[in-house]
Short mmCIF file of C-alpha atoms and ligand atoms in Angstrom, two decimals:
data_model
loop_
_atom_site.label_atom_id
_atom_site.label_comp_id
_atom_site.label_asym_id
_atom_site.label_seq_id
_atom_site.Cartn_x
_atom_site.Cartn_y
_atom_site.Cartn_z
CA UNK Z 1 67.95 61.47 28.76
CA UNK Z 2 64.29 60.38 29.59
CA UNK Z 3 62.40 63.56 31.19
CA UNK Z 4 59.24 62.53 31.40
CA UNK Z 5 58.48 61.67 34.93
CA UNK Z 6 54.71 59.88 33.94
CA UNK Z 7 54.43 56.35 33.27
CA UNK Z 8 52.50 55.33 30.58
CA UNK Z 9 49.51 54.32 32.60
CA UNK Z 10 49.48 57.44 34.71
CA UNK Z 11 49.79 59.61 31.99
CA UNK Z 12 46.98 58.18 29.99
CA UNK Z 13 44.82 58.02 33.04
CA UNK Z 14 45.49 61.84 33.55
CA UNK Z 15 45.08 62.85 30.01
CA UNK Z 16 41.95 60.83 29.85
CA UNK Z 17 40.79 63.21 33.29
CA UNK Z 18 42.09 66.44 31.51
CA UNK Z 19 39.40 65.54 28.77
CA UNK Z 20 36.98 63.94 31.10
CA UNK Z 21 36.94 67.55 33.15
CA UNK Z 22 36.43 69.43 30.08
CA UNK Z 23 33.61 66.97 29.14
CA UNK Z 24 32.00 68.25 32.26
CA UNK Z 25 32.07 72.01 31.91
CA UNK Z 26 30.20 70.89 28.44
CA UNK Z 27 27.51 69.23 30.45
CA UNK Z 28 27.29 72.32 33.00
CA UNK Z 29 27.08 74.31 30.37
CA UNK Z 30 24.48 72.53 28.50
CA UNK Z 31 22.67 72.58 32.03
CA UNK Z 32 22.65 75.86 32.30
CA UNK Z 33 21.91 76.53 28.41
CA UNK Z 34 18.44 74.45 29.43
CA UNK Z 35 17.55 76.16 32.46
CA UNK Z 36 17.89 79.29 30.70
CA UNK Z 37 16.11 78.58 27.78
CA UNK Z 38 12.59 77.36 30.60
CA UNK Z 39 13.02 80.78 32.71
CA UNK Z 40 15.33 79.69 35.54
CA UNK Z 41 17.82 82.11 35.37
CA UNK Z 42 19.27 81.67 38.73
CA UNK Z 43 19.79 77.86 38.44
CA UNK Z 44 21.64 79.00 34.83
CA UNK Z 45 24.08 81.19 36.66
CA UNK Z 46 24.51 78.68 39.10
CA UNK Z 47 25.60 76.13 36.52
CA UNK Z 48 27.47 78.27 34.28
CA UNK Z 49 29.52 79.61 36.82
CA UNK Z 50 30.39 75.53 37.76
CA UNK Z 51 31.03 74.98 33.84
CA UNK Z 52 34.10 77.23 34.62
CA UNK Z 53 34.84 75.44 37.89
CA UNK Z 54 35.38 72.17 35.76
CA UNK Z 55 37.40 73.98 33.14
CA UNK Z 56 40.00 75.37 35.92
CA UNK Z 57 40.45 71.74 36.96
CA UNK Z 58 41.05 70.84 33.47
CA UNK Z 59 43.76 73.38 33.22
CA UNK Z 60 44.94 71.49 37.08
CA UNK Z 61 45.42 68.05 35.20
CA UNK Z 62 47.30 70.19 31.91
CA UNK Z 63 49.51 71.62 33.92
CA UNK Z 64 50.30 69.12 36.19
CA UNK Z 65 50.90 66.65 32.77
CA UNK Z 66 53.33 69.46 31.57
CA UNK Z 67 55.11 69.93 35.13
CA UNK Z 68 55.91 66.45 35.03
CA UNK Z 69 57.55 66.58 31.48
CA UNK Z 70 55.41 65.27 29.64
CA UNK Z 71 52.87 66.57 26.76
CA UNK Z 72 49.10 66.53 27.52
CA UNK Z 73 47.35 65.22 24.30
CA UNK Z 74 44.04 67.56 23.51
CA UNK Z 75 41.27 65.27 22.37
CA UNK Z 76 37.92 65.98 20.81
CA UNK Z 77 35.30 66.49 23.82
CA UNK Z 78 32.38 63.95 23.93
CA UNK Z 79 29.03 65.60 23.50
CA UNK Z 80 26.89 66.94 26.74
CA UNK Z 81 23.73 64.92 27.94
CA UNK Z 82 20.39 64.94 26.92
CA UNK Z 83 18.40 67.96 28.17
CA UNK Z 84 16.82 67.29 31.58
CA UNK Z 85 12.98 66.86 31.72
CA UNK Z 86 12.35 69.07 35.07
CA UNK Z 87 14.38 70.60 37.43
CA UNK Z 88 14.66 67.90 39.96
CA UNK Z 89 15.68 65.60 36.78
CA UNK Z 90 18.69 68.79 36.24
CA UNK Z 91 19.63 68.55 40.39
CA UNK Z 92 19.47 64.06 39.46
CA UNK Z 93 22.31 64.37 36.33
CA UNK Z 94 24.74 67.25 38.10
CA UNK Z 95 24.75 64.51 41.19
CA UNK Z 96 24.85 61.69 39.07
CA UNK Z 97 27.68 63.57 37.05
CA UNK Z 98 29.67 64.40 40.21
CA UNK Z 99 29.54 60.41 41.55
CA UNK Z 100 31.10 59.67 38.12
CA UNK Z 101 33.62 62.14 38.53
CA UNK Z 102 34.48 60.67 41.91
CA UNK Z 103 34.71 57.33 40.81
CA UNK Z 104 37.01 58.01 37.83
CA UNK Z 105 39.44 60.22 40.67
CA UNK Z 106 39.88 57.42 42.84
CA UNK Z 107 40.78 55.08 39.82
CA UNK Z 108 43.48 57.52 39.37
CA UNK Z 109 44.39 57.59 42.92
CA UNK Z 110 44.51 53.80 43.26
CA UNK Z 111 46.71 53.49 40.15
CA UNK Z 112 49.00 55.98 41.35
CA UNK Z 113 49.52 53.76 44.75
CA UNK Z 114 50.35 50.71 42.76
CA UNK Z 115 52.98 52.76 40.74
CA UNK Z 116 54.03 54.38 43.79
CA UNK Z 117 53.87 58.12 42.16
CA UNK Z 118 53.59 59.19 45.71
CA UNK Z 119 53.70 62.92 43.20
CA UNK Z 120 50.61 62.19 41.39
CA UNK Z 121 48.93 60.58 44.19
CA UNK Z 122 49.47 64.10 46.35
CA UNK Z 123 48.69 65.75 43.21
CA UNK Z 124 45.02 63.77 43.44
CA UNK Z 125 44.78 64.36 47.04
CA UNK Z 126 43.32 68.14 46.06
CA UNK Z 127 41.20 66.48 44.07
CA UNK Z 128 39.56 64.05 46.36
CA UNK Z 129 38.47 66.81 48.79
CA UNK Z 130 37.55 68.87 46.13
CA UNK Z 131 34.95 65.99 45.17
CA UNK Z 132 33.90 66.09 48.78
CA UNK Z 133 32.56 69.74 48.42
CA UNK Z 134 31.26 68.98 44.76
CA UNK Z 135 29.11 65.79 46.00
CA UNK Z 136 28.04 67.68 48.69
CA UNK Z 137 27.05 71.01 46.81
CA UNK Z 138 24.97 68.62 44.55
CA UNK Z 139 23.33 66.49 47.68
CA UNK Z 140 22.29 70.31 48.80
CA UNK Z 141 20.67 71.26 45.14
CA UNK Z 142 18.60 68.02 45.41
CA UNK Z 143 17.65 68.64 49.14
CA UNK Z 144 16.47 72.00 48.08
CA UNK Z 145 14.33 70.55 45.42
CA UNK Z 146 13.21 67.99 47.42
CA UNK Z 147 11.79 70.94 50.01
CA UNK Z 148 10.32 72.30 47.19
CA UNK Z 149 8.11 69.71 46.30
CA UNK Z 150 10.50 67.47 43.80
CA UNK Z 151 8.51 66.63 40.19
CA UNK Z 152 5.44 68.56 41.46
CA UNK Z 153 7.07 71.62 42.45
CA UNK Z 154 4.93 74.88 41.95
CA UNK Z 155 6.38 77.56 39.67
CA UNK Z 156 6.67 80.04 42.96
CA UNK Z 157 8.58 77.25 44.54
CA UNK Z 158 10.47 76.90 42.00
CA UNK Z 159 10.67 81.01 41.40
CA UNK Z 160 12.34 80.72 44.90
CA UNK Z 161 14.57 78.48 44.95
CA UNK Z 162 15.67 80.42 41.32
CA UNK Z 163 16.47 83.32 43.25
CA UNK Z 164 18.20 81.69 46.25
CA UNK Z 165 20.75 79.79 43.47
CA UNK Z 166 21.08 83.42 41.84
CA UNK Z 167 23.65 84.21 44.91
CA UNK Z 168 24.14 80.68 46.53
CA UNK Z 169 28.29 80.33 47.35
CA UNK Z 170 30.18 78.04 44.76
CA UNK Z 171 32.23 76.86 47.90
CA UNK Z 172 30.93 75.36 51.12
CA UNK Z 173 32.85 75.00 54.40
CA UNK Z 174 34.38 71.74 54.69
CA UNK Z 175 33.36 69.21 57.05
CA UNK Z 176 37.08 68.68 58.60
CA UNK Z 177 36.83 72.65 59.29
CA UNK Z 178 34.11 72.02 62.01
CA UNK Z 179 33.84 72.11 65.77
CA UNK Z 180 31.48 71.52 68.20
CA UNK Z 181 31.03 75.31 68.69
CA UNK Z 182 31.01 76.04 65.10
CA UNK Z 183 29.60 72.44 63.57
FE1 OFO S 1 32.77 68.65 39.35
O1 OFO S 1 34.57 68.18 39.48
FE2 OFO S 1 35.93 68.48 38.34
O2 OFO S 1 37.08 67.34 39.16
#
């Protein structure tokens, strides 16, 4: 008796996302490794503590693969990104690395529809707001840098905004959570 409740396609597009997830925890962490390594402690915690963000949504696509009967393949991880040149160039590849993300989510999504794996596709649906909060998070890094003064940023700017990312929230209040009173 077949138990495997994936097809094909969606289980190659989840096991490719398993991997892709755990590629991005390498980046964070190679993020954070740099910002370390010039000083910026803060902006290191920051990232590190994301690196583990990405790795719990790996284990989200593992299990899910394995709820659904079939066996997630673990594949070699492809190596992080090239170190950043500057801190705004840091904020520039963790946005650029969450649009990415995004876009390979909604692939997902889209092939699930076609299949009509209405359980994948709510599966996904987590994932699509999470990506809300994750774009957003990353708009908010590169408004901050922006504020304090982009590429020519001072080193006491840049002090600051160290500190503030020290203790900044890893979750932000979602946008369908607002009212007029509390917007
Ligand atoms: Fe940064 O996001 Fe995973 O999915």
């Amino acid at each position: 008796m077949k138990t495997n409740r994936l097809s094909e396609t969606i289980f190659a597009a989840l096991n490719s996302q398993l991997t892709k997830e755990a590629h991005a925890a390498q980046i964070y962490l190679s993020l954070g490794t740099w910002a370390d390594d010039k000083g910026y402690e803060g902006i290191s915690n920051f990232l590190f503590r994301h690196a583990n963000e990405e790795r719990n949504h790996m284990m989200k696509f593992l299990e899910y693969i394995l709820d659904r009967g079939a066996k997630p393949v673990i594949e070699p991880i492809p190596g992080p990104i090239e170190d950043p040149q500057n801190v705004q160039n840091c904020f520039n590849k963790v946005f650029e690395q969450e649009v990415e993300n995004t876009t390979a989510i909604y692939k997902i999504v889209k092939l699930s529809l076609v299949e009509e794996d209405w359980a994948t596709w709510n599966f996904l649906q987590w994932f699509v707001k999470e990506q809300i909060e994750e774009e957003t998070l990353s708009l908010k890094l590169l408004d901050k840098i922006k504020i304090a003064g982009g590429e020519k940023a001072t080193d006491e700017a840049l002090q600051t905004l160290d500190k503030e990312l020290e203790h900044t929230s890893d979750d932000l209040p979602s946008a369908t959570n607002a009212t007029q009173a509390n917007p």
